[in-house]
Short mmCIF file of C-alpha atoms in Angstrom, two decimals:
data_model
loop_
_atom_site.label_atom_id
_atom_site.label_comp_id
_atom_site.label_asym_id
_atom_site.label_seq_id
_atom_site.Cartn_x
_atom_site.Cartn_y
_atom_site.Cartn_z
CA MET A 1 143.35 -20.23 120.70
CA THR A 2 141.79 -20.30 124.15
CA LEU A 3 141.07 -23.37 126.20
CA PHE A 4 137.37 -22.53 126.32
CA ALA A 5 135.72 -21.72 122.99
CA GLY A 6 133.89 -18.41 123.08
CA ALA A 7 135.73 -17.13 126.16
CA LEU A 8 134.62 -13.68 127.28
CA PRO A 9 137.05 -10.81 126.55
CA GLY A 10 137.34 -9.48 130.10
CA ARG A 11 139.25 -6.27 130.72
CA ASP A 12 142.75 -4.84 131.02
CA THR A 13 142.43 -3.52 134.58
CA PRO A 14 141.77 -5.50 137.78
CA ILE A 15 138.31 -5.34 139.30
CA SER A 16 137.89 -3.62 142.67
CA THR A 17 138.53 -5.79 145.74
CA SER A 18 139.53 -5.62 149.40
CA ASP A 19 142.96 -4.58 150.59
CA ARG A 20 143.08 -6.38 153.94
CA HIS A 21 141.86 -9.66 155.40
CA ALA A 22 138.70 -9.25 157.48
CA VAL A 23 139.86 -11.80 160.08
CA ASN A 24 143.52 -10.99 160.73
CA ASN A 25 143.94 -7.62 158.96
CA GLU A 26 146.90 -8.84 156.89
CA SER A 27 147.33 -7.52 153.36
CA LEU A 28 145.61 -9.64 150.72
CA HIS A 29 148.18 -8.56 148.16
CA PRO A 30 151.91 -9.13 147.73
CA PRO A 31 154.60 -8.60 148.72
CA PHE A 32 154.13 -11.24 151.39
CA PRO A 33 156.74 -11.95 154.11
CA ASP A 34 160.05 -13.36 152.93
CA GLY A 35 160.14 -17.12 152.78
CA TYR A 36 156.37 -17.57 152.65
CA ALA A 37 154.83 -19.73 149.93
CA THR A 38 151.57 -19.65 147.98
CA LEU A 39 149.18 -22.30 146.70
CA VAL A 40 145.82 -21.83 144.94
CA LEU A 41 143.04 -24.33 145.59
CA GLY A 42 139.50 -24.80 144.27
CA MET A 43 136.92 -26.96 146.06
CA GLY A 44 133.63 -25.63 144.70
CA CYS A 45 132.21 -22.37 146.09
CA PHE A 46 135.13 -20.32 147.39
CA TRP A 47 133.35 -18.98 150.49
CA GLY A 48 133.65 -22.17 152.53
CA THR A 49 137.03 -23.04 151.05
CA GLU A 50 138.52 -19.74 152.18
CA GLN A 51 137.15 -20.11 155.70
CA LEU A 52 138.54 -23.65 155.90
CA PHE A 53 142.07 -22.53 155.12
CA TRP A 54 142.27 -19.30 157.09
CA ARG A 55 141.74 -21.52 160.15
CA VAL A 56 144.74 -23.76 159.39
CA THR A 57 147.78 -23.15 161.60
CA GLY A 58 150.60 -21.58 159.62
CA VAL A 59 148.39 -19.92 157.02
CA HIS A 60 149.26 -16.24 156.83
CA VAL A 61 146.41 -14.97 154.66
CA THR A 62 143.75 -16.20 152.23
CA ALA A 63 141.86 -14.54 149.39
CA ALA A 64 138.95 -15.55 147.19
CA GLY A 65 139.41 -15.31 143.45
CA TYR A 66 139.42 -16.88 140.02
CA ALA A 67 142.10 -19.05 138.40
CA GLY A 68 142.69 -21.55 135.61
CA GLY A 69 140.84 -19.74 132.84
CA ASP A 70 141.33 -17.42 129.89
CA THR A 71 139.36 -14.22 130.51
CA PRO A 72 141.55 -11.48 132.03
CA ASN A 73 140.27 -9.80 135.19
CA PRO A 74 136.86 -11.54 135.16
CA THR A 75 133.88 -10.56 137.28
CA TYR A 76 131.87 -13.02 139.34
CA GLU A 77 128.96 -12.74 136.95
CA GLU A 78 131.24 -13.56 134.02
CA VAL A 79 132.77 -16.56 135.77
CA CYS A 80 129.28 -17.88 136.55
CA THR A 81 128.47 -18.04 132.84
CA GLY A 82 131.11 -20.75 132.41
CA ARG A 83 132.60 -18.74 129.54
CA THR A 84 135.77 -17.50 131.24
CA GLY A 85 137.28 -20.93 131.93
CA HIS A 86 138.01 -19.99 135.53
CA ALA A 87 137.39 -21.94 138.69
CA GLU A 88 136.39 -20.28 141.94
CA ALA A 89 139.63 -20.61 143.88
CA VAL A 90 141.39 -19.51 147.04
CA LEU A 91 144.89 -18.10 147.36
CA VAL A 92 146.59 -19.64 150.40
CA VAL A 93 149.72 -17.88 151.65
CA PHE A 94 151.54 -19.89 154.30
CA ASP A 95 154.68 -20.09 156.38
CA PRO A 96 156.55 -23.31 155.49
CA LYS A 97 158.13 -23.28 158.95
CA GLN A 98 154.70 -23.73 160.55
CA THR A 99 152.92 -25.90 158.00
CA ASP A 100 153.70 -27.56 154.69
CA VAL A 101 152.10 -28.36 151.37
CA GLU A 102 151.28 -31.94 152.42
CA ILE A 103 149.18 -30.72 155.35
CA LEU A 104 147.34 -28.22 153.16
CA LEU A 105 146.68 -30.91 150.55
CA GLN A 106 145.40 -33.30 153.20
CA VAL A 107 142.89 -30.62 154.26
CA PHE A 108 142.02 -30.10 150.60
CA TRP A 109 141.35 -33.76 149.76
CA GLU A 110 139.41 -34.56 152.91
CA ASN A 111 136.98 -31.64 152.76
CA HIS A 112 135.37 -31.98 149.32
CA ASP A 113 134.60 -34.65 146.72
CA PRO A 114 137.29 -34.50 144.02
CA THR A 115 135.50 -37.00 141.75
CA GLN A 116 132.60 -34.84 140.58
CA GLY A 117 133.99 -33.08 137.51
CA SER A 118 132.34 -29.73 136.79
CA ARG A 119 130.37 -29.55 140.00
CA GLN A 120 130.53 -29.81 143.76
CA GLY A 121 127.32 -31.09 145.26
CA ASN A 122 124.44 -28.85 144.22
CA ASP A 123 126.83 -26.29 142.70
CA ILE A 124 127.03 -27.16 139.02
CA GLY A 125 129.33 -25.63 136.40
CA PRO A 126 133.02 -25.56 135.44
CA GLN A 127 133.67 -22.78 137.95
CA TYR A 128 133.04 -25.32 140.73
CA ARG A 129 135.57 -27.91 139.58
CA SER A 130 138.26 -29.26 141.89
CA THR A 131 141.64 -27.61 141.26
CA ILE A 132 145.19 -27.41 142.56
CA TYR A 133 147.31 -24.65 141.05
CA VAL A 134 150.92 -24.86 142.21
CA THR A 135 153.65 -22.24 142.29
CA ASP A 136 156.78 -24.41 142.04
CA GLU A 137 157.94 -27.83 140.90
CA ALA A 138 158.09 -29.29 144.39
CA GLN A 139 154.44 -28.41 144.96
CA LEU A 140 153.53 -29.99 141.63
CA GLU A 141 155.20 -33.28 142.52
CA CYS A 142 153.62 -33.25 145.96
CA ALA A 143 150.16 -32.57 144.52
CA LYS A 144 150.45 -35.41 142.01
CA ARG A 145 151.71 -37.79 144.66
CA SER A 146 148.90 -36.87 147.04
CA ALA A 147 146.34 -37.41 144.28
CA ASP A 148 147.73 -40.92 143.68
CA VAL A 149 147.53 -41.71 147.39
CA TYR A 150 143.98 -40.41 147.71
CA GLN A 151 142.86 -42.21 144.55
CA GLN A 152 143.92 -45.48 146.14
CA GLN A 153 141.86 -44.67 149.23
CA LEU A 154 138.84 -43.73 147.14
CA ALA A 155 139.10 -46.88 145.05
CA ARG A 156 139.17 -49.06 148.17
CA ALA A 157 135.93 -47.36 149.23
CA GLY A 158 134.30 -47.94 145.83
CA ARG A 159 134.47 -44.30 144.78
CA GLY A 160 135.17 -42.95 141.29
CA ASP A 161 138.23 -41.38 139.70
CA ILE A 162 139.67 -38.06 140.81
CA THR A 163 138.93 -35.27 138.32
CA THR A 164 140.99 -32.58 140.07
CA GLU A 165 142.88 -30.27 137.72
CA ILE A 166 146.53 -30.11 138.82
CA LYS A 167 148.84 -27.69 137.04
CA PRO A 168 151.10 -24.66 137.53
CA LEU A 169 149.31 -21.43 138.39
CA ASP A 170 149.04 -18.97 135.51
CA THR A 171 147.27 -15.96 137.03
CA PHE A 172 145.19 -15.54 140.17
CA TYR A 173 142.54 -12.84 139.84
CA TYR A 174 141.11 -11.47 143.08
CA ALA A 175 137.35 -11.66 143.46
CA GLU A 176 135.17 -8.72 144.39
CA ALA A 177 135.37 -7.26 147.91
CA TYR A 178 132.10 -8.79 149.06
CA HIS A 179 133.43 -12.30 148.37
CA GLN A 180 136.54 -11.82 150.50
CA GLN A 181 136.14 -13.62 153.85
CA TYR A 182 132.43 -13.84 153.07
CA LEU A 183 131.57 -16.24 155.90
CA GLU A 184 133.27 -14.00 158.45
CA LYS A 185 131.08 -11.12 157.31
CA ASN A 186 128.00 -13.35 156.89
CA PRO A 187 128.20 -16.10 159.56
CA GLY A 188 124.97 -17.71 158.40
CA GLY A 189 125.99 -17.69 154.75
CA TYR A 190 126.02 -20.64 152.39
CA CYS A 191 128.81 -23.20 152.70
CA GLY A 192 128.64 -26.21 150.40
CA LEU A 193 131.80 -27.97 151.60
CA LYS A 194 131.27 -31.67 152.15
CA GLY A 195 133.99 -34.28 152.21
CA THR A 196 133.75 -37.94 151.24
CA GLY A 197 134.44 -39.16 154.76
CA ILE A 198 137.58 -40.89 153.47
CA SER A 199 140.89 -39.89 155.02
CA CYS A 200 143.99 -39.01 153.02
CA PRO A 201 147.08 -40.45 154.76
CA ILE A 202 149.71 -38.47 152.87
CA ASN A 203 151.66 -37.58 156.02
#
């Protein structure tokens, strides 16, 4: 049984994507340097989210993709139907010696509205939900703790409950080549990122 009734069947082979990052020319695909860690985050449309994180000190590489759903190797068009279960998400590969999960999560919480459920601003649908997909137990505990801290801040400001999905990463599927580093290739492109204006003091 799938999480989303009527999930699309997808395909056995990955869809075509980019090999290298358009900003720093690093490989988008593993193996990544020894000791580096990965985290997958969804904040609505992945174009602005990816740009946000490739600018963070200590981030090695980012990639746009799909995570948290049931359909294997989905296309963008399939994800947009809401019938794959996936969220638009960004793979963040980082050097723990230069940054840490708490810093990345602070950037995450402060740059979107995590209380909106299956939408982010004018972008409506389950693919735009707020998500944190972790790759180890320490990240999971840190994500849950940061959510508790930020919920307290939101409540003090009269905001609603956090709806962010926090769970271990199953599979990250790379998005099509034209989505990778989209705002680097299209500087005037759409970016729907908008925070609440409320800080997250998790550090």
